[in-house]
Coordinates of C-alpha atoms (C1' of nucleotides) in Angstrom, one line a residue:
Chain I
M1 CA -4.2 14.7 -10.9
G2 CA -4.4 14.2 -14.6
R3 CA -1.8 12.1 -16.3
R4 CA -0.4 12.7 -19.7
W5 CA 0.6 9.9 -21.9
S6 CA 2.9 10.2 -24.8
V7 CA 1.5 10.1 -28.3
A8 CA 2.1 6.9 -30.2
P9 CA 3.5 8.7 -33.4
W10 CA 2.4 6.1 -35.9
K11 CA -1.2 6.3 -34.7
G12 CA -1.3 10.0 -35.5
R13 CA -3.6 10.8 -32.6
M14 CA -3.5 11.4 -28.9
V15 CA -3.9 8.5 -26.6
V16 CA -7.1 9.7 -25.1
S17 CA -7.6 9.7 -21.4
S18 CA -10.2 7.0 -21.4
E19 CA -7.7 4.6 -22.7
S20 CA -4.8 5.7 -20.5
E21 CA -6.9 5.3 -17.4
R22 CA -6.6 1.6 -17.8
F23 CA -2.9 1.8 -17.5
I24 CA -0.5 2.6 -14.7
A25 CA 2.2 5.2 -14.2
D26 CA 5.7 4.6 -15.3
I27 CA 7.6 2.7 -12.5
N28 CA 10.9 4.3 -13.6
T29 CA 9.9 7.9 -13.7
D30 CA 7.0 8.1 -11.3
F31 CA 7.4 5.5 -8.6
P32 CA 5.0 6.8 -5.9
E33 CA 2.3 7.2 -8.5
W34 CA 3.1 3.7 -9.8
Y35 CA 2.6 2.4 -6.3
Q36 CA -0.7 4.1 -5.8
D37 CA -1.9 2.9 -9.1
V38 CA -1.1 -0.7 -8.6
V39 CA -2.5 -0.8 -5.1
R40 CA -5.8 0.7 -6.3
K41 CA -6.2 -0.8 -9.7
A42 CA -5.2 -4.3 -8.5
D43 CA -7.8 -4.0 -5.8
L44 CA -5.4 -4.6 -2.9
A45 CA -6.6 -1.7 -0.7
E46 CA -8.1 1.7 -0.6
S47 CA -8.0 4.6 1.8
S48 CA -10.8 5.0 4.3
P49 CA -12.9 7.9 5.6
V50 CA -10.5 8.1 8.5
A51 CA -7.3 9.7 7.3
G52 CA -4.4 7.3 7.2
C53 CA -6.4 4.2 7.7
M54 CA -7.0 1.7 5.0
T55 CA -9.6 -0.8 3.9
I56 CA -7.8 -4.0 2.8
K57 CA -9.8 -5.6 0.0
P58 CA -10.0 -9.3 -0.6
Y59 CA -7.2 -9.6 -3.1
G60 CA -4.9 -7.7 -0.8
Y61 CA -6.0 -9.5 2.3
A62 CA -5.5 -12.9 0.6
L63 CA -1.9 -12.0 0.1
W64 CA -1.5 -11.0 3.8
E65 CA -3.3 -14.2 4.9
N66 CA -0.9 -16.4 2.9
M67 CA 2.0 -14.7 4.7
V68 CA 0.2 -15.1 8.0
R69 CA -0.3 -18.8 7.5
V70 CA 3.4 -19.5 6.8
L71 CA 4.7 -17.4 9.6
D72 CA 2.1 -18.6 12.1
D73 CA 3.2 -22.2 11.4
A74 CA 6.9 -21.2 11.8
F75 CA 6.3 -19.6 15.2
K76 CA 4.5 -22.7 16.3
E77 CA 7.2 -24.9 15.1
T78 CA 9.8 -22.9 17.2
G79 CA 7.7 -23.4 20.3
H80 CA 5.5 -20.3 20.5
E81 CA 1.9 -20.1 21.4
N82 CA -0.7 -17.5 20.4
L83 CA -2.7 -15.5 22.8
Y84 CA -4.4 -12.1 22.7
F85 CA -4.1 -8.9 24.8
P86 CA -6.7 -6.2 24.6
A87 CA -6.2 -3.2 22.3
L88 CA -6.7 -0.6 25.1
I89 CA -4.0 0.2 27.5
P90 CA -4.2 2.4 30.6
E91 CA -2.1 5.5 29.9
S92 CA -0.2 5.0 33.1
Y93 CA 1.2 1.7 31.9
L94 CA 2.9 3.4 29.0
Q95 CA 4.6 5.8 31.3
K96 CA 6.7 3.2 33.1
E97 CA 9.6 2.6 30.7
A98 CA 11.2 6.0 30.1
D99 CA 12.7 5.4 26.6
H100 CA 9.5 3.6 25.6
V101 CA 7.1 6.4 26.4
E102 CA 9.4 9.0 24.9
G103 CA 9.5 7.0 21.7
F104 CA 5.8 6.3 21.3
A105 CA 3.9 9.1 23.2
P106 CA 3.8 11.5 20.1
E107 CA 2.0 8.9 18.0
C108 CA -0.5 7.5 20.5
A109 CA -4.3 7.7 20.0
Y110 CA -6.3 7.9 23.1
V111 CA -9.8 6.9 24.2
T112 CA -11.1 9.6 26.5
H113 CA -14.8 8.8 26.8
G114 CA -16.8 5.6 27.3
G115 CA -20.5 5.1 28.1
G116 CA -21.2 8.8 27.5
K117 CA -18.8 9.8 30.3
E118 CA -15.2 11.1 30.4
L119 CA -13.0 8.3 31.6
E120 CA -11.0 8.8 34.8
E121 CA -7.9 7.5 33.1
R122 CA -7.4 7.9 29.4
L123 CA -6.8 4.7 27.5
V124 CA -4.2 4.3 24.7
F125 CA -5.0 2.3 21.7
R126 CA -1.9 0.0 21.7
P127 CA 1.0 1.4 19.5
T128 CA 2.7 -1.9 20.6
S129 CA 1.9 -4.1 23.5
E130 CA 5.1 -4.3 25.6
T131 CA 3.6 -2.4 28.6
I132 CA 0.4 -4.3 29.0
I133 CA 2.1 -7.5 28.4
W134 CA 4.9 -6.9 30.9
Q135 CA 2.5 -5.7 33.4
T136 CA 0.7 -9.0 33.0
Y137 CA 3.8 -11.1 32.9
A138 CA 4.6 -9.8 36.4
R139 CA 1.7 -11.9 37.8
W140 CA 2.3 -14.8 35.5
I141 CA 5.9 -15.4 36.3
E142 CA 6.9 -16.7 39.7
S143 CA 9.6 -19.2 39.3
Y144 CA 12.2 -20.5 36.8
R145 CA 9.7 -23.3 36.2
D146 CA 7.4 -20.7 34.5
L147 CA 10.1 -19.8 32.0
P148 CA 10.6 -19.3 29.1
L149 CA 7.3 -17.7 28.1
L150 CA 7.1 -17.9 24.4
Y151 CA 3.9 -16.0 23.3
N152 CA 2.8 -14.3 20.2
Q153 CA -0.3 -12.3 19.1
W154 CA -1.8 -11.3 15.9
A155 CA -3.3 -7.9 16.4
N156 CA -4.1 -4.4 15.1
I157 CA -1.9 -1.5 16.1
M158 CA -2.5 2.2 16.0
R159 CA 0.2 4.8 15.5
W160 CA -0.8 8.4 14.5
E161 CA 1.6 8.7 11.7
R162 CA 2.0 12.0 9.9
R163 CA 2.5 10.8 6.5
P164 CA 0.6 7.6 5.8
R165 CA 0.9 5.5 2.7
L166 CA -1.2 2.4 2.0
F167 CA 0.5 -0.7 3.5
L168 CA 3.8 1.1 4.1
R169 CA 2.8 3.3 6.9
T170 CA -0.8 3.4 8.0
R171 CA -2.2 4.7 11.2
E172 CA -3.9 1.3 11.9
F173 CA -2.1 -1.8 10.7
L174 CA -2.1 -5.5 11.3
W175 CA 0.9 -7.4 12.6
Q176 CA 2.1 -10.1 14.9
E177 CA 4.0 -9.2 18.0
G178 CA 6.0 -11.9 19.9
H179 CA 6.8 -11.3 23.5
T180 CA 9.0 -13.7 25.3
A181 CA 10.5 -13.9 28.8
H182 CA 13.6 -16.0 29.7
G183 CA 15.7 -16.8 32.7
T184 CA 19.1 -15.9 31.2
R185 CA 20.6 -13.2 29.1
E186 CA 21.9 -15.9 26.7
E187 CA 18.6 -17.6 26.2
A188 CA 16.8 -14.3 25.5
M189 CA 19.6 -13.2 23.0
E190 CA 19.3 -16.6 21.3
E191 CA 15.6 -16.1 20.9
T192 CA 16.1 -12.7 19.4
M193 CA 18.4 -14.2 16.8
T194 CA 16.2 -17.2 16.2
I195 CA 13.4 -15.0 15.2
V196 CA 15.3 -12.5 13.1
N197 CA 16.8 -15.5 11.2
L198 CA 13.3 -16.8 10.8
Y199 CA 12.2 -13.5 9.3
R200 CA 15.3 -13.6 7.0
S201 CA 14.4 -17.0 5.7
F202 CA 10.8 -16.2 5.3
V203 CA 11.4 -13.1 3.3
R204 CA 14.1 -14.9 1.2
D205 CA 12.3 -18.3 0.7
V206 CA 8.6 -17.1 0.6
L207 CA 8.7 -13.5 -0.5
A208 CA 11.6 -14.1 -2.8
L209 CA 13.6 -11.1 -1.7
P210 CA 17.2 -11.0 -0.4
V211 CA 17.8 -8.9 2.7
F212 CA 20.6 -7.5 4.8
M213 CA 20.3 -8.7 8.4
G214 CA 22.0 -7.0 11.2
R215 CA 22.1 -4.9 14.3
K216 CA 20.6 -1.5 14.4
S217 CA 22.6 1.6 15.4
E218 CA 21.7 3.2 18.7
M219 CA 19.8 6.0 16.9
E220 CA 17.6 3.5 15.0
R221 CA 17.0 1.2 17.9
F222 CA 13.5 0.3 19.2
A223 CA 12.4 2.5 22.2
G224 CA 13.2 0.4 25.2
A225 CA 15.4 -2.2 23.6
V226 CA 19.0 -3.0 24.4
E227 CA 19.6 -4.2 20.9
T228 CA 17.4 -4.2 17.8
F229 CA 18.0 -6.5 14.9
A230 CA 16.4 -6.0 11.5
I231 CA 16.1 -7.2 8.0
E232 CA 16.3 -4.7 5.2
A233 CA 15.2 -5.3 1.7
M234 CA 15.7 -3.2 -1.5
M235 CA 12.7 -1.8 -3.3
K236 CA 12.6 -1.2 -7.1
D237 CA 13.3 2.5 -6.5
R238 CA 16.5 1.4 -4.7
K239 CA 15.3 2.6 -1.3
A240 CA 15.5 0.3 1.7
I241 CA 12.5 -1.0 3.7
Q242 CA 12.7 -2.6 7.2
A243 CA 10.8 -5.8 6.7
G244 CA 11.0 -7.1 10.2
T245 CA 12.6 -6.4 13.6
S246 CA 13.6 -8.5 16.6
H247 CA 14.5 -6.8 19.8
F248 CA 16.6 -8.0 22.8
L249 CA 15.0 -6.1 25.7
G250 CA 17.5 -7.1 28.3
Q251 CA 15.9 -6.5 31.7
N252 CA 14.5 -3.1 30.8
F253 CA 10.8 -4.0 30.9
A254 CA 11.3 -6.5 33.7
K255 CA 12.7 -3.7 35.9
A256 CA 10.1 -1.2 34.8
F257 CA 7.2 -3.6 35.6
D258 CA 9.0 -5.5 38.4
V259 CA 9.0 -8.9 36.7
T260 CA 11.0 -11.3 38.8
F261 CA 11.4 -15.0 39.2
Q262 CA 13.0 -17.3 41.7
N263 CA 15.9 -19.3 40.3
E264 CA 17.0 -22.8 41.2
K265 CA 19.0 -21.4 44.1
G266 CA 16.0 -19.6 45.5
E267 CA 17.3 -16.1 44.5
R268 CA 15.0 -13.6 42.9
E269 CA 16.2 -12.3 39.5
Y270 CA 14.8 -10.0 36.9
V271 CA 13.6 -11.9 33.7
W272 CA 15.1 -11.2 30.3
G273 CA 12.8 -10.2 27.5
T274 CA 12.5 -10.1 23.7
S275 CA 9.9 -8.8 21.4
W276 CA 9.6 -9.1 17.5
G277 CA 7.2 -8.4 14.8
V278 CA 6.3 -8.1 11.2
S279 CA 3.3 -6.2 9.8
T280 CA 1.1 -5.6 6.7
R281 CA 4.1 -3.6 5.5
L282 CA 5.2 -6.8 4.1
V283 CA 2.5 -6.5 1.6
G284 CA 4.1 -3.2 0.5
T285 CA 7.5 -4.9 0.5
V286 CA 6.3 -7.5 -2.0
I287 CA 4.7 -4.9 -4.2
M288 CA 7.7 -2.7 -4.3
G289 CA 10.3 -5.4 -4.4
H290 CA 8.9 -7.3 -7.4
G291 CA 6.7 -4.9 -9.3
D292 CA 7.6 -3.7 -12.9
E293 CA 6.2 -1.6 -15.7
K294 CA 3.3 -4.0 -16.2
G295 CA 2.3 -3.8 -12.5
L296 CA 2.4 -6.3 -9.7
S297 CA 4.3 -9.5 -9.6
F298 CA 3.7 -11.9 -6.9
P299 CA 6.0 -14.8 -5.8
P300 CA 4.0 -18.0 -6.3
K301 CA 4.2 -18.9 -2.6
V302 CA 2.1 -16.0 -1.5
A303 CA 0.2 -15.2 -4.7
P304 CA -3.5 -15.2 -3.9
I305 CA -4.0 -16.7 -7.4
Q306 CA -1.1 -18.7 -8.7
V307 CA -2.7 -19.7 -12.1
V308 CA -5.4 -18.0 -13.8
I309 CA -7.2 -19.7 -16.7
V310 CA -8.4 -17.4 -19.4
P311 CA -10.9 -19.3 -21.6
I312 CA -11.1 -18.3 -25.2
Y313 CA -14.4 -19.0 -27.0
R314 CA -17.2 -18.0 -29.3
D315 CA -20.8 -18.7 -28.7
D316 CA -20.6 -22.1 -30.3
T317 CA -17.5 -23.1 -28.4
R318 CA -18.4 -21.6 -25.0
D319 CA -19.7 -24.6 -23.3
R320 CA -16.9 -26.9 -24.5
V321 CA -14.1 -24.5 -23.4
L322 CA -15.6 -23.4 -20.1
G323 CA -16.3 -27.0 -19.2
A324 CA -12.7 -28.0 -20.0
A325 CA -11.5 -25.0 -18.0
H326 CA -13.4 -26.0 -14.9
E327 CA -12.2 -29.6 -15.2
L328 CA -8.7 -28.4 -15.4
A329 CA -9.1 -26.1 -12.5
K330 CA -10.4 -29.0 -10.4
D331 CA -7.2 -30.9 -11.3
L332 CA -5.0 -28.0 -10.5
K333 CA -6.8 -27.4 -7.2
A334 CA -6.3 -31.1 -6.3
A335 CA -2.5 -30.6 -6.9
G336 CA -2.6 -27.7 -4.4
I337 CA -2.5 -24.9 -6.8
R338 CA -4.6 -21.7 -6.2
V339 CA -6.4 -21.4 -9.4
K340 CA -9.1 -19.1 -10.9
V341 CA -11.1 -19.4 -14.0
D342 CA -11.8 -15.9 -15.5
E343 CA -15.4 -16.3 -16.6
R344 CA -16.1 -12.6 -17.2
D345 CA -18.1 -12.9 -20.3
Q346 CA -18.1 -9.3 -21.4
L347 CA -14.3 -8.9 -21.6
K348 CA -12.0 -9.9 -24.5
P349 CA -9.2 -12.3 -23.7
G350 CA -6.6 -9.6 -24.6
F351 CA -8.0 -7.4 -21.8
K352 CA -7.8 -10.3 -19.3
F353 CA -4.2 -11.0 -20.2
N354 CA -3.1 -7.5 -19.3
D355 CA -5.4 -7.3 -16.3
W356 CA -3.9 -10.4 -14.7
E357 CA -0.4 -9.4 -15.5
M358 CA -1.1 -6.1 -13.8
R359 CA -2.5 -8.0 -10.8
G360 CA 0.6 -10.1 -10.5
V361 CA -0.6 -13.6 -11.2
P362 CA 2.5 -15.7 -11.8
L363 CA 1.1 -18.0 -14.5
R364 CA -1.7 -17.7 -17.0
M365 CA -3.2 -20.5 -18.9
E366 CA -4.8 -19.7 -22.2
L367 CA -7.4 -22.3 -23.2
G368 CA -9.3 -22.2 -26.5
P369 CA -10.9 -24.6 -28.9
K370 CA -7.7 -25.0 -31.0
D371 CA -5.9 -26.0 -27.9
L372 CA -8.5 -28.5 -26.9
D373 CA -8.2 -30.1 -30.4
K374 CA -4.5 -30.6 -29.8
E375 CA -5.0 -31.5 -26.1
Q376 CA -2.8 -28.7 -25.0
C377 CA -3.0 -25.3 -23.5
V378 CA -0.8 -22.1 -23.7
V379 CA 1.0 -21.1 -20.6
A380 CA 2.4 -17.6 -20.1
E381 CA 4.8 -16.5 -17.3
R382 CA 4.2 -13.2 -15.7
V383 CA 8.0 -12.7 -14.9
S384 CA 9.6 -13.5 -18.4
G385 CA 6.5 -12.8 -20.5
A386 CA 7.3 -16.2 -22.3
K387 CA 4.4 -18.1 -23.7
S388 CA 4.5 -21.8 -24.6
P389 CA 2.2 -24.6 -25.4
L390 CA 2.0 -27.4 -22.8
P391 CA 0.2 -30.8 -23.1
L392 CA -2.8 -31.2 -21.0
A393 CA -1.7 -34.6 -19.9
G394 CA 0.2 -34.1 -16.7
I395 CA -0.5 -30.4 -16.7
A396 CA -0.8 -30.1 -12.9
D397 CA 2.6 -31.4 -12.3
A398 CA 4.1 -29.2 -15.0
L399 CA 2.5 -26.1 -13.5
V400 CA 3.6 -27.0 -10.0
A401 CA 7.2 -27.2 -11.4
R402 CA 6.8 -23.9 -13.2
L403 CA 5.6 -22.2 -10.1
A404 CA 8.7 -23.4 -8.3
A405 CA 10.8 -22.2 -11.2
T406 CA 9.1 -18.9 -11.0
Q407 CA 9.7 -18.5 -7.3
K408 CA 13.3 -19.2 -7.8
A409 CA 13.6 -16.8 -10.9
M410 CA 12.0 -14.0 -8.9
Y411 CA 14.5 -14.4 -6.1
E412 CA 17.4 -14.4 -8.5
A413 CA 16.1 -11.4 -10.4
A414 CA 15.7 -9.5 -7.1
E415 CA 19.2 -10.5 -6.0
T416 CA 20.7 -9.4 -9.3
F417 CA 18.9 -6.1 -8.9
R418 CA 20.1 -5.6 -5.4
E419 CA 23.7 -6.5 -6.3
A420 CA 23.7 -4.1 -9.2
N421 CA 22.7 -1.3 -6.8
T422 CA 24.8 -2.1 -3.8
K423 CA 28.3 -0.7 -3.7
E424 CA 31.2 -0.5 -1.3
V425 CA 32.2 3.1 -0.9
D426 CA 35.4 4.3 0.7
S427 CA 35.2 8.1 0.6
Y428 CA 32.4 10.5 1.9
D429 CA 32.0 11.9 -1.5
D430 CA 31.3 8.6 -3.1
L431 CA 28.8 7.8 -0.4
K432 CA 27.0 11.1 -1.0
A433 CA 27.0 10.5 -4.7
L434 CA 25.6 7.0 -4.3
M435 CA 22.9 8.1 -1.9
D436 CA 21.9 10.7 -4.4
E437 CA 21.6 8.3 -7.2
G438 CA 20.0 5.6 -5.1
G439 CA 21.0 2.2 -3.8
F440 CA 22.8 0.6 -0.8
G441 CA 26.2 2.0 0.3
L442 CA 28.4 -0.4 2.2
A443 CA 30.7 1.9 4.1
H444 CA 32.9 2.0 7.2
W445 CA 31.6 3.7 10.2
C446 CA 33.2 4.5 13.6
E447 CA 30.0 3.7 15.4
G448 CA 29.7 7.4 16.4
S449 CA 26.3 9.0 16.5
T450 CA 27.8 12.3 15.2
C451 CA 29.0 10.7 12.0
E452 CA 25.7 8.9 11.6
L453 CA 23.8 12.2 12.0
T454 CA 26.1 14.0 9.6
V455 CA 25.3 11.4 6.9
K456 CA 21.6 11.8 7.6
N457 CA 21.6 15.5 7.5
D458 CA 23.7 15.6 4.3
T459 CA 21.8 12.8 2.4
T460 CA 18.6 11.9 4.3
A461 CA 20.0 8.4 4.2
T462 CA 20.4 6.3 7.4
I463 CA 22.3 3.3 8.6
R464 CA 19.9 0.5 7.9
C465 CA 21.8 -2.2 9.7
I466 CA 25.1 -3.4 10.8
P467 CA 25.5 -6.9 9.3
E468 CA 28.0 -9.3 11.0
E469 CA 29.2 -10.4 7.5
L470 CA 30.6 -7.0 6.8
E471 CA 32.8 -6.9 9.9
G472 CA 36.4 -6.1 9.3
A473 CA 38.7 -3.2 10.2
G474 CA 38.8 0.0 8.2
K475 CA 38.4 3.8 8.5
C476 CA 35.1 5.6 9.1
V477 CA 34.0 7.1 5.8
V478 CA 33.0 10.4 7.5
C479 CA 35.7 11.1 10.2
G480 CA 38.4 8.7 9.3
A481 CA 38.5 7.1 12.8
D482 CA 38.9 3.3 13.2
S483 CA 35.9 1.3 12.1
P484 CA 35.0 -2.3 13.1
G485 CA 33.2 -2.9 9.9
R486 CA 31.1 -1.7 7.1
V487 CA 27.4 -0.9 7.6
V488 CA 24.5 -0.5 5.1
F489 CA 23.6 3.1 4.2
A490 CA 20.4 3.8 2.3
K491 CA 17.4 6.1 2.0
A492 CA 14.5 4.2 3.6
Y493 CA 10.7 3.9 3.7
Chain K
rC1 C1' 4.4 21.3 11.2
rG2 C1' 6.5 24.0 6.4
rG3 C1' 6.4 24.2 0.7
rG4 C1' 3.5 22.7 -3.8
rG5 C1' -0.8 20.5 -6.3
rC6 C1' -6.0 19.2 -6.0
rG7 C1' -11.5 18.4 -4.4
rU8 C1' -17.4 18.8 -10.2
rA9 C1' -21.5 11.3 -11.6
rG10 C1' -18.4 4.9 -9.4
rC11 C1' -13.4 6.3 -11.8
rG12 C1' -10.6 10.1 -14.8
rC13 C1' -11.4 15.0 -16.3
rA14 C1' -13.4 19.9 -18.9
rG15 C1' -16.0 24.3 -17.3
rC16 C1' -13.9 28.8 -13.0
rC17 C1' -9.6 33.6 -15.0
rU18 C1' -14.1 37.2 -17.6
rG19 C1' -20.8 35.1 -12.4
rG20 C1' -26.2 34.4 -16.2
rU21 C1' -30.6 28.9 -20.1
rU22 C1' -31.6 22.7 -18.3
rA23 C1' -23.4 21.8 -15.5
rG24 C1' -20.6 18.8 -20.0
rC25 C1' -17.1 14.8 -21.9
rG26 C1' -14.6 9.9 -21.7
rC27 C1' -14.4 5.3 -19.2
rG28 C1' -17.3 2.3 -16.1
rA29 C1' -22.5 0.5 -14.8
rC30 C1' -27.4 -1.2 -16.9
rU31 C1' -30.3 -3.2 -21.5
rG32 C1' -30.1 -5.1 -26.6
rC33 C1' -27.5 -6.9 -30.8
rU34 C1' -22.8 -8.1 -33.0
rU35 C1' -18.0 -9.7 -31.1
rU36 C1' -14.1 -12.8 -28.3
rG37 C1' -6.1 -16.3 -29.6
rG38 C1' -2.9 -9.3 -26.6
rG39 C1' -6.6 -3.7 -23.8
rA40 C1' -14.1 -4.9 -29.0
rG41 C1' -18.1 -2.1 -31.8
rC42 C1' -23.0 0.1 -32.3
rA43 C1' -27.6 1.9 -30.2
rG44 C1' -30.2 3.1 -25.9
rU45 C1' -30.8 4.0 -20.3
rA46 C1' -29.6 5.5 -15.5
rG47 C1' -26.4 8.2 -12.6
rG48 C1' -24.7 15.3 -9.7
rU49 C1' -26.9 18.9 -2.6
rC50 C1' -20.1 21.1 -8.1
rG51 C1' -15.8 18.7 -0.4
rU52 C1' -18.3 21.7 3.7
rU53 C1' -19.9 26.3 6.0
rG54 C1' -20.4 31.3 5.7
rG55 C1' -20.3 35.9 2.8
rU56 C1' -20.8 39.3 -1.8
rU57 C1' -24.7 39.5 -5.7
rC58 C1' -31.1 40.1 -8.6
rG59 C1' -28.2 35.5 -9.6
rA60 C1' -22.3 31.5 -7.4
rA61 C1' -19.4 25.3 -9.7
rU62 C1' -17.4 30.2 -11.1
rC63 C1' -15.7 35.9 -6.8
rC64 C1' -14.2 36.3 -1.2
rA65 C1' -13.3 34.0 3.7
rA66 C1' -13.0 30.0 6.8
rU67 C1' -12.9 24.9 7.3
rC68 C1' -12.3 19.6 6.1
rG69 C1' -9.9 16.0 3.1
rC70 C1' -6.5 13.8 -0.6
rC71 C1' -1.7 13.6 -3.3
rC72 C1' 3.7 15.0 -3.9
rC73 C1' 8.3 17.1 -1.5
rG74 C1' 10.5 18.2 3.2
rA75 C1' 10.7 17.9 8.7
rC76 C1' 9.3 14.0 12.3
rC77 C1' 8.8 8.7 12.8
rA78 C1' 8.6 2.2 12.5

RNA sequence: CGGGGCGUAGCGCAGCCUGGUUAGCGCGACUGCUUUGGGAGCAGUAGGUCGUUGGUUCGAAUCCAAUCGCCCCGACCA
């Protein structure tokens, strides 16, 4: 898998491989390789001895943890409680909902032996927990007084994917899955929408990425759901990624697992359900949504390290500079900033600059003896590359403000990028051309599966979602029939 | 599951076609000295069942077969 690097002509020699190994592939010409490079070289994760599974390393896990913290608070604020169901599910449970089993059976992993003996009934390692949860809810729910049930769990999931990629599609991954039960259709639908809107705000305000939010077509719907809603973000290669889903389950699982309650009038009714989730795929979403030719670029709100201090010293100034760096770090920490002092003694500052840029740290502080003499430091921004001196007095407040500005700038850049690569198209030829060059195509669709499939076969692009804001009469771009609105077409992860 | 590429030191590679001393190189690691404001230099040290199994041969990293794994494209799929 050798990589060739172009010769820098003025140097008059080949850039040797030892040098180029420090660099990453070109994001514009070799996106998949770029992705692998940044994940590996930034120490986010690596693949494991078991195909398709990954070891998440501390820097990558910290990113996930930051997302988990914000989301978990948001779930609790909206009235949800956490609990935990086991990973192993009796095979027979999975069989009870017809669409569900059809959707998940091909990618299930089974436990067949335990204690040295073959099990009487195989156990499925959960590909999602609807079945075991609804089986249990049947016992937990008796009356309208037990409703709503607003539960969430943080768990690992196993789906035997055929083509795994770190964070984007792994056989084992981490996620949260909310499973709620309600007394009325309206209430369950409201819950579905509350969560998908929560996901949208999270991705916008915390991950700094704009999304399209909308209904899924019947073809793209979750196995067992009546309606699926999703948020779709654009990656730097102009492909779409589904960043979160929220499902209105209707009474499908209640009927499959006989989950009923007595209403105020004493009548038995089936309960209404929802389920919703986001996963470690969000890490991949951030990587591909913000990365550039220099590597990763993390929004301050989730960056494991928000400010890195690179001390610059010689032997005779080491103690002075390092001492000042640690004092500053203490101040920044007190101001709530996630800060790190890069004390690696054997590396030159220049190397560290590039290293932390590749690893996506939003702000870098350079601190040397000359700065200390002037009671200042030099602050460099990852996104703009701009470097400027800042007085040490009041530095914590100044950096808090810069982090906020960076968060905003990153969202705006992502939005500009998405706008530039999103087009309304009104002919099938235009749609095919756009899907070929990459980007989101907003086109009218008659809601027929035949037309949807035609597009998929011709372009490999799919309908990512059907946003409410694109409603309005028109003619289907494929067949010319009446269309209730535009939908988002794109190639997707 | 189909097409293509690849498994040699922690990482990146050469060697294989045309079998033959002790399997090389760069980076990294370790030790020492000099360095340190945009990817440091010199000297020395350690590090390998050549993915695995079987076969051909006096002799296999090299030839043959099988097998496992990784990457890309496609099919399938959150």
